[in-house]
CSV table of C-alpha atoms in Angstrom, one decimal:
chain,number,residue,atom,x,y,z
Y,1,UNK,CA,327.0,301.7,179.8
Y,2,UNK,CA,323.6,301.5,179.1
Y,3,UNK,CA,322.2,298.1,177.1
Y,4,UNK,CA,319.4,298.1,175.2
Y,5,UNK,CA,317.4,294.9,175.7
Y,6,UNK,CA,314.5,293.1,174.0
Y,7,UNK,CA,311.7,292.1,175.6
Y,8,UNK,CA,310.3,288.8,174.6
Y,9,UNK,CA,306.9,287.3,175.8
Y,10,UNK,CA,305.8,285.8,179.0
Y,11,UNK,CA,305.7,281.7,178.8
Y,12,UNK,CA,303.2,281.5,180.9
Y,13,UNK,CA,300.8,284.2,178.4
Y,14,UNK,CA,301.6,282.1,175.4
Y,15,UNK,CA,300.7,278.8,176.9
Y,16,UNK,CA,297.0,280.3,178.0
Y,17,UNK,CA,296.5,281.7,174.4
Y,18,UNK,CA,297.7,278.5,172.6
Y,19,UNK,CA,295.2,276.4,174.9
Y,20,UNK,CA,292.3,278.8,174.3
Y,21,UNK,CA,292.8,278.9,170.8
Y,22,UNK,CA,292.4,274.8,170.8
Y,23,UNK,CA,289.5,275.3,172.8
Y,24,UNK,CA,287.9,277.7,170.5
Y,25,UNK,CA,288.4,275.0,167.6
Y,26,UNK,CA,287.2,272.1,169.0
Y,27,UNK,CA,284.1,274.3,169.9
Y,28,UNK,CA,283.1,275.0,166.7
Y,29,UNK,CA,283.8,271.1,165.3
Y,30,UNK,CA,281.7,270.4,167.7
Y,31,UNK,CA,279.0,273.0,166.6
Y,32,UNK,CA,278.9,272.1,163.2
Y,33,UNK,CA,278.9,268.2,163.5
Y,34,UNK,CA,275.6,268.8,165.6
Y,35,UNK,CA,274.1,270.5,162.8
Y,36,UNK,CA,275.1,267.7,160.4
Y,37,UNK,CA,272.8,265.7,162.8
Y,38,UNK,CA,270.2,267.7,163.3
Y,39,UNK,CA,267.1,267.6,160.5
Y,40,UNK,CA,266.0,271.2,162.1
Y,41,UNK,CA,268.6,272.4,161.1
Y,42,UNK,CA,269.5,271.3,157.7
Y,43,UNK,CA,268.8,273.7,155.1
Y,44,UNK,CA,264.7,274.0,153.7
Y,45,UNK,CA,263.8,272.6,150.6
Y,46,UNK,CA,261.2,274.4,148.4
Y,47,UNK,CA,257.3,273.4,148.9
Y,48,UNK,CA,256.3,271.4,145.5
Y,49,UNK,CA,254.0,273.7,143.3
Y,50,UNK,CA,250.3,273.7,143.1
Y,51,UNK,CA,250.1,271.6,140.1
Y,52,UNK,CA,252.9,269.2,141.6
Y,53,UNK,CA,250.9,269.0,145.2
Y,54,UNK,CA,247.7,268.3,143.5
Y,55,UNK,CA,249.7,265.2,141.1
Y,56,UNK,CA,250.7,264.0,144.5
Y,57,UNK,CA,247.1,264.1,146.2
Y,58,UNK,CA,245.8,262.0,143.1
Y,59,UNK,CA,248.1,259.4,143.9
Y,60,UNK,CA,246.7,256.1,142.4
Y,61,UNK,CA,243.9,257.4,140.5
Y,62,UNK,CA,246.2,259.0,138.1
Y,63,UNK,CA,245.0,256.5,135.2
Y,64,UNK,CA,241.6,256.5,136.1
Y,65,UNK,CA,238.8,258.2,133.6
Y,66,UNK,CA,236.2,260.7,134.7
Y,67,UNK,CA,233.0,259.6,134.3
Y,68,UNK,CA,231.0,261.3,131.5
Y,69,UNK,CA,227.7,261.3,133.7
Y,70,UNK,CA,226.4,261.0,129.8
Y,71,UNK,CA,224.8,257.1,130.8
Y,72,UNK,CA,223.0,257.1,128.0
Y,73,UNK,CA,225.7,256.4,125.0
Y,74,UNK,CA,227.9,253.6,124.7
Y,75,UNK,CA,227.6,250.0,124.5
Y,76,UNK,CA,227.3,248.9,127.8
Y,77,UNK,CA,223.9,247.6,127.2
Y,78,UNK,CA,222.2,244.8,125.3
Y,79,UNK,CA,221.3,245.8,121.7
Y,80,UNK,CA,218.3,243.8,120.2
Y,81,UNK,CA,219.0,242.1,116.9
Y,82,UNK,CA,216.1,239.5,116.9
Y,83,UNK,CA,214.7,239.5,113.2
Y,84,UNK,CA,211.2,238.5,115.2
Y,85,UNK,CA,211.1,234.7,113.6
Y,86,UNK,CA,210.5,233.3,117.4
Y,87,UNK,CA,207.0,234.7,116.8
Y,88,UNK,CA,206.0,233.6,113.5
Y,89,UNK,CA,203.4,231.1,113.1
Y,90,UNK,CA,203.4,231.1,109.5
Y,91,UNK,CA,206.5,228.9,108.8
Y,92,UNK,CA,209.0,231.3,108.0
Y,93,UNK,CA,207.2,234.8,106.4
Y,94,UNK,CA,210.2,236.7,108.1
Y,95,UNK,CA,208.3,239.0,110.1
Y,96,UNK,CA,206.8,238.5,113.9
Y,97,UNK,CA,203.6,238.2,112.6
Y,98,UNK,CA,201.8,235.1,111.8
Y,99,UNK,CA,200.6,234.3,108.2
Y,100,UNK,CA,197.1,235.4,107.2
Y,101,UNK,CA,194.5,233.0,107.1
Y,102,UNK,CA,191.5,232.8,105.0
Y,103,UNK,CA,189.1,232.4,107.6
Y,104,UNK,CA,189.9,235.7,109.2
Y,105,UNK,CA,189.7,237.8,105.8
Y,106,UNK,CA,187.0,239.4,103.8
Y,107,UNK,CA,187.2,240.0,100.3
Y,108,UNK,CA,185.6,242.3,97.4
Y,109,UNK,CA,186.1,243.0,94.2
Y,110,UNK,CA,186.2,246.5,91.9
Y,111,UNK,CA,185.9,246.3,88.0
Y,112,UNK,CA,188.8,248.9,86.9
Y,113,UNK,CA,187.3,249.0,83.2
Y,114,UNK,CA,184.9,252.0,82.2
Y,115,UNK,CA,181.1,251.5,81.2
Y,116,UNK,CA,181.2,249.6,77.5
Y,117,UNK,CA,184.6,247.9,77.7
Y,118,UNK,CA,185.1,244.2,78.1
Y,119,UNK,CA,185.4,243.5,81.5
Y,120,UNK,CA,189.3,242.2,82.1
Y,121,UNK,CA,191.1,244.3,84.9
Y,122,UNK,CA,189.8,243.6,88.7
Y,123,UNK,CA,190.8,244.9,91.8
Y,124,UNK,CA,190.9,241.7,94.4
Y,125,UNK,CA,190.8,243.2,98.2
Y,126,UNK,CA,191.2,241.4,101.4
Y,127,UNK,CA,190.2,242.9,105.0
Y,128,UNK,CA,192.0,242.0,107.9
Y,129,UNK,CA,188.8,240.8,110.6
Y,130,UNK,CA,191.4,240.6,113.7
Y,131,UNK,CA,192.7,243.0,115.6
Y,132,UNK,CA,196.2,242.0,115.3
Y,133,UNK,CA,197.8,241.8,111.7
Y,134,UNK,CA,198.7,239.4,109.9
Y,135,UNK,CA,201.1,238.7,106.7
Y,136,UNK,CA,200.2,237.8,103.0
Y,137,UNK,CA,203.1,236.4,100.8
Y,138,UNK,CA,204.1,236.2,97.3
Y,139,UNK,CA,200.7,236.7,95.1
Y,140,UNK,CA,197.5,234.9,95.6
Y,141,UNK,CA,196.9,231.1,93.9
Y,142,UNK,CA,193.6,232.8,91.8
Y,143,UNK,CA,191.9,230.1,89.7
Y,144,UNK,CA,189.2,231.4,87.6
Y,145,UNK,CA,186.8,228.1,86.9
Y,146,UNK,CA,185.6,226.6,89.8
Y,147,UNK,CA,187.0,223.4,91.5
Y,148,UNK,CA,190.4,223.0,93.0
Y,149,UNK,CA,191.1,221.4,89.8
Y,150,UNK,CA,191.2,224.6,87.9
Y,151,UNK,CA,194.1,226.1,86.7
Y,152,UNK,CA,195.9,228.7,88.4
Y,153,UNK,CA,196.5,232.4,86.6
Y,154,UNK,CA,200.3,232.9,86.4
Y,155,UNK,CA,201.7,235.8,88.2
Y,156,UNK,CA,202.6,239.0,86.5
Y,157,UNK,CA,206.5,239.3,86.5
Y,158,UNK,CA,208.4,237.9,89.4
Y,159,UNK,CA,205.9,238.0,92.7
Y,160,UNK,CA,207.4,240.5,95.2
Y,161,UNK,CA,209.2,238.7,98.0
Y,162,UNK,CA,208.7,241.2,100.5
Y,163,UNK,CA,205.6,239.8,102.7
Y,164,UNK,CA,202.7,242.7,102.9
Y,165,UNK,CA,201.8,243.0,106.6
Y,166,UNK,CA,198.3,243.8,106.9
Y,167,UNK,CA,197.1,245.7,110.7
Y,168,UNK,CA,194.3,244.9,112.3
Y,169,UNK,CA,191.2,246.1,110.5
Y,170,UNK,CA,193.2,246.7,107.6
Y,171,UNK,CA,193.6,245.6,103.8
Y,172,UNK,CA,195.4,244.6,100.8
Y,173,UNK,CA,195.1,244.4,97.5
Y,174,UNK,CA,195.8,242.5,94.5
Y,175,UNK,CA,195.7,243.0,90.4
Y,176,UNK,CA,193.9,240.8,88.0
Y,177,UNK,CA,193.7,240.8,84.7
Y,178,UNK,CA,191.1,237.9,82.9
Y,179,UNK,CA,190.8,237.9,79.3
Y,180,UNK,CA,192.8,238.7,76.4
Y,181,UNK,CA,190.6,237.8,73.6
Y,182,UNK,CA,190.1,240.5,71.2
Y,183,UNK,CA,188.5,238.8,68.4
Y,184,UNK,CA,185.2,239.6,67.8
Y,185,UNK,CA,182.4,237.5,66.4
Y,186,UNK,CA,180.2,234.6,67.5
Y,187,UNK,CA,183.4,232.7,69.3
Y,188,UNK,CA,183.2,230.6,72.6
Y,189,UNK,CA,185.0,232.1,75.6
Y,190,UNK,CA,185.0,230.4,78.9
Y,191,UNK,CA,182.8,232.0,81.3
Y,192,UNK,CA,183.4,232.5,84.9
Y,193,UNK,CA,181.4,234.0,87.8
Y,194,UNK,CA,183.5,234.4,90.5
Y,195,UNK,CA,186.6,234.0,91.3
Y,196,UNK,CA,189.1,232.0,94.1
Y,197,UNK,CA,192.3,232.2,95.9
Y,198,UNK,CA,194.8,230.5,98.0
Y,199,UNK,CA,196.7,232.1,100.3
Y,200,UNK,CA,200.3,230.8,100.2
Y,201,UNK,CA,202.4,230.7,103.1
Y,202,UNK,CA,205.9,231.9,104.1
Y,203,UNK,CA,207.8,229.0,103.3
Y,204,UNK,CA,205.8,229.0,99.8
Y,205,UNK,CA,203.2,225.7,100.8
Y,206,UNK,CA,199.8,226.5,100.4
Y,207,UNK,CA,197.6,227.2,103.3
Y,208,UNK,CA,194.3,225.5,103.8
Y,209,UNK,CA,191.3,227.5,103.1
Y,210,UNK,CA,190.1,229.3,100.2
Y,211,UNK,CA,188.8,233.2,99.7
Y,212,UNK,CA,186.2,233.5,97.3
Y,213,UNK,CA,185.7,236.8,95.3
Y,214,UNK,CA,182.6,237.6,94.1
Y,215,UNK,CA,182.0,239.7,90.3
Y,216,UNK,CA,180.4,243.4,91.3
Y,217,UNK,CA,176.9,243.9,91.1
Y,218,UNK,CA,176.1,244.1,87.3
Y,219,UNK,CA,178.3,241.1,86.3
Y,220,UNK,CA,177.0,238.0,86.2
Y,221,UNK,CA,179.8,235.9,84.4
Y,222,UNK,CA,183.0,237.5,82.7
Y,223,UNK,CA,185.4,236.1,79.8
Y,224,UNK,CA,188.3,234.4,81.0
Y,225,UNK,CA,191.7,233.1,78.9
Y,226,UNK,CA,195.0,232.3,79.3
Y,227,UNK,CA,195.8,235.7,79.2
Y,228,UNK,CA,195.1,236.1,82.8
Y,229,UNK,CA,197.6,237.2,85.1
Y,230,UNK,CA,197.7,238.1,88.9
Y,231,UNK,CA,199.9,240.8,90.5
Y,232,UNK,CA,200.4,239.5,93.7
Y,233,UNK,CA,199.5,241.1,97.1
Y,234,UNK,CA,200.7,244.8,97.7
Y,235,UNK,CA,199.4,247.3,100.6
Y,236,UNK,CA,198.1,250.1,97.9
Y,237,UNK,CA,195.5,249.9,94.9
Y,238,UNK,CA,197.7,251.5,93.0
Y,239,UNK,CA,200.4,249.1,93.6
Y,240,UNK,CA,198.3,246.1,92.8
Y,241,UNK,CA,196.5,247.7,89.9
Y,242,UNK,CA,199.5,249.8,88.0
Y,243,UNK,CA,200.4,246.7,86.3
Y,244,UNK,CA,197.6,245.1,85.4
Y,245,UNK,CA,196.0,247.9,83.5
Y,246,UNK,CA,199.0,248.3,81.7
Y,247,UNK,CA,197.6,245.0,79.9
């Protein structure tokens, strides 16, 4: 009687594979726990970007400022303000100039009235005789009769405040109007035949000297009276005569 039989597998066969196996696992535990450990292994990161990389190169500059390279703006240096009084000499005219001295002007006068008319408007100029300039204030102290004593012409209108500064070599000029009289006849006027000035300095004192202004050629005395007035000093003759003649 034949038996059929099945045939199961060799111990021995089985015990090989199931070791091998095991050895193949731990293998590969082993494999992959060195890559964890390795950093040549470990995946690569991607490279930072050009604008990123050049961030990075600027490193603590970041909140710095270019220069401009344009060194000529801004504030950095000193900005003069001085109003020039540390040079004045003239107590207080404003300017860096010192006040105008009689001594170092010349004067002359110019008759502004035609042939035939009473002689009342007058052109007073002064000529600076240094060769640095100098500063006339207010209007000139103009007295008419002679002697200190005499009384001086009133100004025409408020003087101008602003001091004339006169260069080297150069002038200014003043307005003067003398009589006001028109009443004909046989009457008395007083007569004067020249006239004088005191220059007045910054702080509004007098200044010592006195500029005398002889009549033009042709004029030996003129008629003076209250009327007069003086337009004080200005750097044009029309400025110092546009006044007056309006008189």
């Amino acid at each position: 009687m034949n038996t059929k039989r099945i045939r199961g597998g060799s111990p021995r066969r089985g015990l090989r594979g199931a070791v091998l196996g095991a050895a193949v696992a731990a293998a590969l535990l082993t494999t992959t726990a060195c890559r964890g450990d390795d950093p040549a292994a470990a995946a690569p990161t991607a490279a930072p970007s050009g604008s990123a990389s050049a961030s990075a190169s600027g490193g603590g500059k970041s909140g710095a400022t270019a220069p401009t390279g344009d060194s000529g703006t801004g504030s950095a240096g000193p900005t003069a303000t001085g109003t020039g009084d540390s040079g004045e000499t003239g107590g207080g005219n404003g300017t860096e100039h010192p006040d105008c001295e009689a001594a170092g002007l010349t004067t002359a006068v110019e008759l502004q009235d035609g042939p035939g008319e009473t002689p009342r408007h007058f052109l007073l100029t002064v000529t600076n005789g240094a060769k640095t300039p100098c500063v006339l204030n207010d209007a000139p102290q103009v007295r008419l009769k002679a002697g200190n004593d005499a009384p001086i012409v009133r100004p025409l209108g408020e003087p101008d405040s602003e001091p004339v500064v006169v260069e080297g070599g150069g002038k200014a000029y003043a307005g003067l109007y003398v009589f006001g009289n028109d009443e004909g006849g046989e009457a008395q006027y007083d007569q004067s035949d020249r006239f004088t000035a005191t220059l007045v300095a910054g702080e509004g004192t007098e200044l010592s000297g006195t500029l005398v202004f002889d009549l033009p050629d042709g004029l030996g005395t003129v008629s003076v009276d209250d009327a007069a007035r003086v337009n004080g000093w200005a750097g044009t003759e029309g400025l110092a005569t546009r006044p007056i003649n309006r008189l």
